[in-house]
Structures are given as structure tokens and as C-alpha cells.
GROMACS .gro file of C-alpha atoms in nm:
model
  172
    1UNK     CA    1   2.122  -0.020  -1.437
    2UNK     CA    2   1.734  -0.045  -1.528
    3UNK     CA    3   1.459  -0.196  -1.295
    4UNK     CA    4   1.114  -0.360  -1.375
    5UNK     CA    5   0.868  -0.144  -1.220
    6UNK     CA    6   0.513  -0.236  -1.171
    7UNK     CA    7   0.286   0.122  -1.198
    8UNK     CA    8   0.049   0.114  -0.894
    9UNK     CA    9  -0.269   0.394  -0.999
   10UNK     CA   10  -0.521   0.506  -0.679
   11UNK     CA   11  -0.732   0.760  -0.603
   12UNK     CA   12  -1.101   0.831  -0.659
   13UNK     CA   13  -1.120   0.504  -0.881
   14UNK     CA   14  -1.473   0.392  -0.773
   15UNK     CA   15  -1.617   0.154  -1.044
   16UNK     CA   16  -1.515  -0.146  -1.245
   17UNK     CA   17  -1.509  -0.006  -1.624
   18UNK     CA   18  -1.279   0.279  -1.459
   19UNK     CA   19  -1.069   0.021  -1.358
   20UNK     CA   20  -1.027  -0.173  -1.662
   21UNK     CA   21  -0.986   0.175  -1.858
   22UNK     CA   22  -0.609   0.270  -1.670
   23UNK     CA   23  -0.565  -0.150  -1.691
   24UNK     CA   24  -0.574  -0.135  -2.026
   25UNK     CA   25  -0.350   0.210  -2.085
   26UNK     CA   26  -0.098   0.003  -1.924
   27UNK     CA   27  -0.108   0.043  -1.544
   28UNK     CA   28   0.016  -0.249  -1.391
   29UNK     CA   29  -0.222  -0.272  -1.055
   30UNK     CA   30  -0.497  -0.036  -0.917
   31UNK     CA   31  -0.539   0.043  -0.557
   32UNK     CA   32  -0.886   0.092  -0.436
   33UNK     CA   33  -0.865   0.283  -0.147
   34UNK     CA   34  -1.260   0.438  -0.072
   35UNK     CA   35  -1.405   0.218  -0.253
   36UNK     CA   36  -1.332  -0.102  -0.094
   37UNK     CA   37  -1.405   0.062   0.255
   38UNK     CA   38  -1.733   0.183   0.103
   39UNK     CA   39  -1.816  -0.100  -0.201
   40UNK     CA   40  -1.561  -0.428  -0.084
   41UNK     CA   41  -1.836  -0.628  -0.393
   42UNK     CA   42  -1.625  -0.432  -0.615
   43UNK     CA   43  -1.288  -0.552  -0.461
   44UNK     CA   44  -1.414  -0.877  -0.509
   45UNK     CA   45  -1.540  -0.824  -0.876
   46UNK     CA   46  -1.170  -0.690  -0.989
   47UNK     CA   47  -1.023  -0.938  -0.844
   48UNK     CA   48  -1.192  -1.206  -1.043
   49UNK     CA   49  -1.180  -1.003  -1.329
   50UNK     CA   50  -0.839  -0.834  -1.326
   51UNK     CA   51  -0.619  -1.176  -1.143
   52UNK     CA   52  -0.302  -0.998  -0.944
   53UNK     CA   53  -0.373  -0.649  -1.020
   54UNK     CA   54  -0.598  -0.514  -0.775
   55UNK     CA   55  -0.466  -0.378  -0.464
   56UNK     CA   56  -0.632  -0.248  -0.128
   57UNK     CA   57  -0.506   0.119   0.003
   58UNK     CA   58  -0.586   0.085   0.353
   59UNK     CA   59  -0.552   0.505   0.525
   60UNK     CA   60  -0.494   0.475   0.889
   61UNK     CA   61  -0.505   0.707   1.192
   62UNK     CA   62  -0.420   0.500   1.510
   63UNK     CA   63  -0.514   0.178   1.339
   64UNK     CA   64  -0.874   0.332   1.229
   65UNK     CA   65  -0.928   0.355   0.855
   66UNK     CA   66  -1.013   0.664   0.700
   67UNK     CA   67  -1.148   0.760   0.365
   68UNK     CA   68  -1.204   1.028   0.101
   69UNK     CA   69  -0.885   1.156   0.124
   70UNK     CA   70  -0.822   1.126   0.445
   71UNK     CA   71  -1.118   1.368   0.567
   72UNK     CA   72  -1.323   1.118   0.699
   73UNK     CA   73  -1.211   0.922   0.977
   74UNK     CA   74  -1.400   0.605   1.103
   75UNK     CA   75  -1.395   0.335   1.372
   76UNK     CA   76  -1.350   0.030   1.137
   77UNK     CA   77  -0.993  -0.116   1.248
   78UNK     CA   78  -0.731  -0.075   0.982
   79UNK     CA   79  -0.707  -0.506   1.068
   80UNK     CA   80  -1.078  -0.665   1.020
   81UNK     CA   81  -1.074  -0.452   0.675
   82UNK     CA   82  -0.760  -0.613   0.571
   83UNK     CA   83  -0.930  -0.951   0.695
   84UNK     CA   84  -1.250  -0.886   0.445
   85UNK     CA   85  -1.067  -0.948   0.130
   86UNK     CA   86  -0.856  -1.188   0.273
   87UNK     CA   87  -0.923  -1.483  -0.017
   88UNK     CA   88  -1.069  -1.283  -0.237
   89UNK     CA   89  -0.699  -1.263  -0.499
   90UNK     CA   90  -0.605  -0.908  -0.345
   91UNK     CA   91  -0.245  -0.847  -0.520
   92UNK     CA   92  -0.138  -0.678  -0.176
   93UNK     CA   93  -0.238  -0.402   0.061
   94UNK     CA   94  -0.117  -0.064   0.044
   95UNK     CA   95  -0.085   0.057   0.425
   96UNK     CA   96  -0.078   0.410   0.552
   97UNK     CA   97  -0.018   0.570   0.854
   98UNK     CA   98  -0.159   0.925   0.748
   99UNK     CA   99  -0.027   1.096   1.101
  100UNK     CA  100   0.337   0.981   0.957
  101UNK     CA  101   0.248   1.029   0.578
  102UNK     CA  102   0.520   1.316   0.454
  103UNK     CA  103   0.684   1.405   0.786
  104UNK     CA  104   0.975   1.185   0.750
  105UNK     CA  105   0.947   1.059   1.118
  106UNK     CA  106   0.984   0.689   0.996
  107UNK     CA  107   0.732   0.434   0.890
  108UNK     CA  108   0.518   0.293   1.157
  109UNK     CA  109   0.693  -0.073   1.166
  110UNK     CA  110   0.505  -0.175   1.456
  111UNK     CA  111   0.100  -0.128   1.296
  112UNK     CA  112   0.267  -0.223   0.949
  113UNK     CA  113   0.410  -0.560   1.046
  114UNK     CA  114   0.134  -0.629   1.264
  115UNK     CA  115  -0.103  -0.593   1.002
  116UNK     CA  116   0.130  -0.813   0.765
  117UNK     CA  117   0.074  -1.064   1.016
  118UNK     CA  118  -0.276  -1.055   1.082
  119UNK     CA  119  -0.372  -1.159   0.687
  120UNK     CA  120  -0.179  -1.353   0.380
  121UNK     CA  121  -0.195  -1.102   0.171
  122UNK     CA  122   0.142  -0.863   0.105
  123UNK     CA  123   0.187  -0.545   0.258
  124UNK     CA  124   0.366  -0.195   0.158
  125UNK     CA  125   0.410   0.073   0.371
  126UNK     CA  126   0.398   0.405   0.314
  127UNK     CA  127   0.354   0.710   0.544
  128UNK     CA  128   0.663   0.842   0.698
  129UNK     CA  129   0.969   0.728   0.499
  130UNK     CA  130   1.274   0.893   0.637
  131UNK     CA  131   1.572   0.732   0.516
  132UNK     CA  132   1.755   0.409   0.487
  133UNK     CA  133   1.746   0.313   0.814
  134UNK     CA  134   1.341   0.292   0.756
  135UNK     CA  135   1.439   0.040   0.506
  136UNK     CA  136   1.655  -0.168   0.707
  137UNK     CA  137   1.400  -0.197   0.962
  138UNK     CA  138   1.145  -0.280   0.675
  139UNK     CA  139   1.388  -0.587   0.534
  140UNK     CA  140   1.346  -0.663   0.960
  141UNK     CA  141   1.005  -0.721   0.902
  142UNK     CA  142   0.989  -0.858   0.574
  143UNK     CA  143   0.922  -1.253   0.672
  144UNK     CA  144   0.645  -1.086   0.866
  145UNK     CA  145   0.462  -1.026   0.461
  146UNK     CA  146   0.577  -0.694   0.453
  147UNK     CA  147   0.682  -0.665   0.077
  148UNK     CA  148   0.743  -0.341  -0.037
  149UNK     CA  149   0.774   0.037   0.066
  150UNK     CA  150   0.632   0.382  -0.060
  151UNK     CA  151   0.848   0.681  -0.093
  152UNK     CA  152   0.796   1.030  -0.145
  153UNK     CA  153   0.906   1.343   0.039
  154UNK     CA  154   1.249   1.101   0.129
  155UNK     CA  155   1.314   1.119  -0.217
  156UNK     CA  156   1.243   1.455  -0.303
  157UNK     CA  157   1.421   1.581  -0.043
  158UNK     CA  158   1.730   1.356  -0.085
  159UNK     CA  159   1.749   1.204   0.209
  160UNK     CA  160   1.697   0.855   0.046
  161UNK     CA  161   1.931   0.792  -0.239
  162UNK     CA  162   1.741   0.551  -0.509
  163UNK     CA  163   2.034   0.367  -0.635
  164UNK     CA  164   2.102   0.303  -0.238
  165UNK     CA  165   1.746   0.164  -0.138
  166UNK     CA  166   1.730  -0.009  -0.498
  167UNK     CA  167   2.096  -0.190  -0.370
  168UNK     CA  168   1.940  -0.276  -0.038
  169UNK     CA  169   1.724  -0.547  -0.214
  170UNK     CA  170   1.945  -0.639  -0.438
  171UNK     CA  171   1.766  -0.530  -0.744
  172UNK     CA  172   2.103  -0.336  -0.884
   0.00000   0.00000   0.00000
């Protein structure tokens, strides 16, 4: 059975024509991960001038956000971040718990549905997928705002069957 996918593009996207560039080539949302730590005007600036398709990565290590890649680590709270775009038309936030991110040692549902709570604005987790029991606990959560999930090394190494997580939420 085929899905409707929306493309989500990140990574080292630091400036609005950027932006509109992959918009354009058909990218369905961009996450601005750096940048909105470092530049949260230009959050603000796609959002008004790409409605629904700008989305926040927000890299965590115990609930502190870090940036460039994950080399530099901070003491802004993965939370009051999250608050700063808040009403500013952020399509959702992209959270990751970079201690859990490709270890398969499960998502961290606790900081991810706390953070879901804490603003109006969706969440997806990623860092740590390990199989579908991550995703039950995820569906758990969802009335909390958490929306979606990102999955890598589960999938690669087969320990999360597609057609099984797609069937979980009922999209085949």
C-alpha cells in the first residue's frame, strides 16, 4: 500500500534564500536546527514566509541544547528554546536526545513528552528508536502533542519492520 510522506530537509541550512531553494525543489518542510539556536529572526522570517513548513530541530544532552552538529554543547534548556517560537507558525519541533541518538536504547519518552507539554507546537522524537515497543509508548504520549517519530539505525538494522510501525497508526 503507498503512504503520503512529507520530506523533512536539515542540516547546515542557515539563511532564508537557502531555504526557499530545497522549498521549491520540492521538500516539503525544513528543519532549522543551528540556526534558530543561533538566528531565532530567521525562524520567525520562514515562518511568515514559508506558512507550515518550517520546523525547529531542537539537539539535546540532558535537556541542554547543543549545536553544530552536536559539538557544541550549551546551557540553554532544550524547554525555554522550544518556548521562543512558540506563536511564531513553527510546523513542529524535531526533538533529540543525542546521548540516545543511534544506540537503540529507546526514545527518551519522559524529556520528549515533557517538552510536548511545555509548548503547542507538535513534537517528533528521534534519538534512540529501538523497536515497536518505542512506538507504543510514543502513541502513550501522543495526547501529550507528541506527533511523530524518527527512525534510523531501527530500520536499518531490522529491528523495526515499516509495514508494522506504518499499521500501528493506521496509515496501512
Amino acid at each position: 500500500a503507498a503512504t503520503t510522506v512529507t520530506t523533512q530537509l536539515g542540516g547546515g541550512i542557515r539563511d532564508l534564500p537557502t531555504i526557499e531553494s530545497w522549498l521549491s525543489r520540492g521538500i516539503g518542510r525544513v528543519i532549522l536546527g543551528t540556526a534558530a539556536v543561533r538566528n531565532p529572526e530567521l525562524v520567525m522570517e520562514a515562518c511568515r514566509a514559508f506558512p507550515d513548513r518550517i520546523v525547529v530541530g531542537i539537539d539535546a544532552r540532558d535537556g541542554k541544547v547543543a549545536v553544530e552538529g552536536w559539538a557544541e554543547a550549551g546551557d540553554m534548556d532544550a524547554q525555554m528554546l522550544a518556548k521562543k517560537f512558540q506563536d511564531v507558525g513553527v510546523s513542529a519541533i524535531v526533538y533529540t536526545d543525542i546521548d540516545r541518538d543511534g544506540m537503540l536504547q529507546g526514545i527518551n519518552i519522559e524529556a520528549t513528552a515533557a517538552l510536548a507539554r511545555a509548548v503547542n507546537i507538535p513534537v517528533i522524537a528521534s534519538g534512540g528508536l529501538a523497536g515497536s515497543e518505542d512506538l507504543e509508548k510514543l502513541l502513550a504520549v501522543e495526547g501529550d502533542g507528541v506527533t511523530g517519530v524518527i527512525s534510523g539505525r531501527a530500520l536499518y538494522d531490522g529491528r523495526l519492520d515499516a509495514a508494522v510501525a506504518l499499521a500501528m497508526e493506521g496509515i496501512c
